[in-house]
Amino acid sequence: MEGMIQTFSAIVLRPTPFQEGGLVVSFLTELGERIVGLARGAKKPSAKWVSAFEPLGLVRVSFFGKENAEFKRVTRCDLVHSPLTLGALESNLVVACLADVFDRVAREGVEDERLFRLLSACGRSLKARPDRAMATLAYAEHWILHCMGLMPHPRLCGRCGNGEAPLVLFTEDHGWRCAACTPVDPSEALPPGTREHLRLLRTLPADEAPDPAGTEAAKAVTRILRDRLRRELGGARSYEVLDKLVV
Ligand SMILES: [Zn+2]
């Protein structure tokens, strides 16, 4: 077979300049697979589609190419929804962080529809409530860790199975650990309300995600999960920018 055109709903992840004014763009398709396409001449002002390659834009995109080619060619890309909001610095930085994270987590040849559903929900939420961008980011981080199999369930202690004692520690080997089996200096223990905050993260939709700085428990959980994700993904430049600009 010479090649074929495939059309998807997809979310733009990372556009990278390529020879002669082209862009190499990674996408997360509606099937939850990462696809990389070459858009020729996409940076020329005359190109109608230049605005269609902004990170986290929801697009309808067509690819042409053989199954195992290094890049498929983008033959068409129409913007359906952009999460960017003019002047909303914090929200637009979160857009960059999420694009960065999903670009590393999504894989070529592996479909995970949960990733697309999660990122779509976060994009809609960022657009509707740019003032709640940090809540959307913390929500996304929690569910990405879950999709990666790195988010142990917080209902029962990962070491002794206790479901009542307060959670006091998070470790990579046992997950959440409770006060009944793990003695921790009170000044270093997770704050009261940790289990409750984790329950809210698991049960609320993206646009109602709990405030990541609303309580001491929320602050601690947000920091732990973000550190865990960044450790897993290695350095993330978008997060460094966020760290500098958002207090
Ligand atoms: Zn325990």
XYZ file of C-alpha atoms and ligand atoms in Angstrom:
248
model
C 0.000 0.000 0.000
C 1.401 3.421 -0.982
C -0.025 5.307 1.973
C -3.323 6.516 3.232
C -5.054 9.468 4.826
C -6.250 9.115 8.399
C -8.307 11.772 10.158
C -8.624 12.143 13.925
C -9.814 14.455 16.627
C -6.593 15.174 18.454
C -4.909 17.520 20.902
C -1.737 19.341 19.895
C 1.135 18.602 22.252
C 4.435 20.009 21.051
C 5.243 21.918 17.836
C 8.976 21.976 16.989
C 10.435 24.044 14.114
C 11.740 21.915 11.258
C 13.534 22.622 7.960
C 12.281 25.313 5.610
C 9.685 26.793 7.881
C 7.985 23.520 8.642
C 6.907 22.187 12.004
C 7.154 18.751 13.485
C 4.101 18.456 15.688
C 3.216 15.790 18.222
C -0.456 15.063 18.826
C -2.501 13.006 21.259
C -5.228 11.371 19.182
C -8.730 10.629 20.413
C -7.594 6.997 20.787
C -4.947 8.158 23.248
C -1.954 7.486 21.028
C 0.904 9.894 20.351
C 1.366 10.649 16.659
C 4.067 12.885 15.203
C 3.400 14.686 11.940
C 5.351 17.010 9.691
C 3.492 20.150 8.654
C 5.320 21.687 5.712
C 5.432 25.457 5.513
C 3.352 25.785 8.658
C 5.239 28.860 9.883
C 4.827 30.885 6.735
C 2.392 33.734 7.345
C 0.365 32.688 4.351
C -0.334 29.316 5.851
C -3.935 29.221 6.959
C -3.271 26.649 9.609
C -0.574 28.391 11.641
C -2.867 28.921 14.633
C -3.921 25.285 14.617
C -0.640 24.130 16.178
C -0.805 25.788 19.576
C -0.219 23.472 22.527
C -3.359 21.821 23.865
C -5.494 23.017 20.966
C -8.226 20.524 20.109
C -8.014 19.949 16.362
C -9.360 17.850 13.575
C -6.202 16.632 11.844
C -5.465 14.498 8.779
C -2.247 12.554 8.319
C -0.855 11.031 5.183
C 1.834 8.425 5.389
C 2.942 4.882 5.496
C 2.394 2.896 8.658
C 6.044 2.875 9.749
C 7.319 6.164 8.322
C 9.307 8.325 10.755
C 6.860 11.206 10.322
C 3.468 11.190 8.769
C 2.598 14.310 6.829
C -0.062 16.622 8.171
C -2.302 17.404 5.204
C -4.931 19.346 7.078
C -5.458 20.687 10.587
C -8.447 22.703 11.803
C -8.652 24.215 15.268
C -11.837 23.252 17.112
C -11.094 24.583 20.596
C -8.183 26.428 22.189
C -7.686 26.456 25.962
C -5.549 29.609 25.812
C -6.940 32.799 27.290
C -5.499 36.171 26.394
C -3.751 37.695 29.407
C -4.256 34.675 31.670
C -0.570 34.049 32.331
C -0.957 31.358 34.972
C -3.475 29.382 32.942
C -1.352 29.613 29.794
C 1.688 28.363 31.723
C -0.364 25.419 32.928
C -1.241 24.727 29.291
C 2.496 24.488 28.559
C 3.103 22.173 31.540
C 0.293 19.818 30.548
C 1.448 19.732 26.918
C 4.950 18.899 28.142
C 3.790 16.150 30.497
C 1.411 14.473 28.049
C 4.034 14.639 25.296
C 6.244 12.452 27.494
C 3.567 10.158 28.861
C 1.686 9.349 25.631
C 3.392 6.775 23.423
C 3.492 5.954 19.757
C 1.791 2.673 18.984
C 0.087 2.533 22.396
C -3.530 3.600 22.776
C -4.785 4.866 26.123
C -8.100 6.669 25.708
C -7.997 7.790 29.331
C -5.207 10.215 28.424
C -7.306 11.900 25.751
C -10.376 12.121 28.004
C -8.268 13.584 30.806
C -6.519 16.161 28.660
C -9.764 17.216 26.913
C -11.450 17.736 30.266
C -8.493 19.778 31.513
C -8.452 21.912 28.343
C -12.158 22.718 28.701
C -11.692 23.468 32.367
C -8.748 25.824 31.742
C -10.761 27.749 29.182
C -13.864 28.008 31.360
C -12.015 28.854 34.583
C -8.509 30.193 33.880
C -8.498 31.473 37.475
C -8.603 27.826 38.663
C -5.656 26.721 36.512
C -3.550 25.462 39.415
C -6.441 23.245 40.563
C -6.720 21.820 37.045
C -2.973 21.142 36.943
C -2.994 19.318 40.291
C -6.025 17.301 39.159
C -4.254 16.314 35.935
C -1.076 15.315 37.772
C -3.035 13.020 40.085
C -4.759 11.245 37.170
C -1.612 11.011 35.041
C 0.123 9.225 37.911
C -2.920 6.960 38.102
C -2.732 6.200 34.350
C 0.986 5.437 34.726
C 0.228 2.995 37.552
C 2.103 5.160 40.051
C -0.855 6.310 42.139
C -1.662 3.785 44.873
C -5.245 3.876 46.119
C -5.421 5.968 49.311
C -8.413 4.228 50.903
C -6.330 1.599 52.679
C -2.828 1.934 54.067
C -0.411 0.414 51.547
C 1.527 -1.335 54.276
C -0.969 -2.630 56.847
C -4.340 -2.209 55.095
C -5.799 0.024 57.812
C -8.635 2.188 56.452
C -9.230 4.378 59.487
C -5.920 5.680 60.834
C -4.722 8.959 59.310
C -2.267 8.733 56.421
C 1.119 9.990 57.564
C 3.612 9.183 54.807
C 3.910 8.565 51.076
C 6.660 6.257 49.824
C 7.361 4.781 46.414
C 7.434 1.222 47.790
C 4.273 1.167 49.948
C 2.321 4.170 48.698
C 0.232 5.824 51.401
C 1.098 4.664 54.905
C -0.909 5.194 58.068
C -0.230 6.239 61.638
C -1.115 2.731 62.943
C 1.910 1.063 61.332
C 4.320 3.880 60.627
C 5.703 6.067 63.391
C 6.503 9.477 61.962
C 7.575 12.597 63.775
C 4.395 14.729 63.946
C 6.229 17.654 62.365
C 6.991 15.514 59.300
C 3.717 13.588 59.066
C 1.184 14.338 56.333
C -1.379 16.851 57.622
C -4.824 15.733 58.833
C -7.288 15.587 55.942
C -4.875 13.977 53.477
C -7.159 11.008 52.792
C -10.131 13.348 52.341
C -8.267 15.550 49.856
C -7.226 12.469 47.869
C -10.864 11.339 47.862
C -11.932 14.683 46.371
C -9.267 14.381 43.665
C -10.583 10.933 42.771
C -14.269 11.742 42.777
C -14.747 15.295 41.489
C -14.731 16.209 37.784
C -11.910 18.375 36.385
C -13.881 21.617 36.511
C -14.608 21.094 40.232
C -11.110 19.947 41.181
C -10.256 20.836 44.797
C -8.116 23.881 45.551
C -4.486 22.659 45.709
C -3.657 25.323 48.284
C -6.959 25.309 50.210
C -5.737 23.281 53.192
C -2.421 22.082 54.577
C -3.327 18.566 53.397
C -4.056 19.840 49.879
C -0.716 21.652 49.760
C 1.174 18.568 50.939
C -0.570 16.186 48.525
C -0.067 18.566 45.592
C 3.639 18.872 46.341
C 4.145 15.110 46.786
C 2.347 14.172 43.567
C 4.057 16.896 41.532
C 7.489 15.857 42.811
C 6.688 12.216 42.044
C 5.632 13.043 38.481
C 8.600 15.309 37.805
C 10.976 12.685 39.139
C 9.406 10.143 36.820
C 9.572 12.391 33.765
C 12.946 13.994 34.368
C 13.481 17.726 33.990
C 10.534 19.675 32.645
C 11.328 23.157 31.442
C 7.715 24.309 31.476
C 7.559 23.586 35.208
C 10.673 25.628 35.841
C 8.966 28.591 34.194
C 5.835 27.995 36.260
C 7.928 27.795 39.453
C 9.549 31.135 38.698
C 6.411 33.038 37.787
C 3.732 31.603 40.020
C 4.085 31.972 43.758
Zn -0.700 1.240 58.022
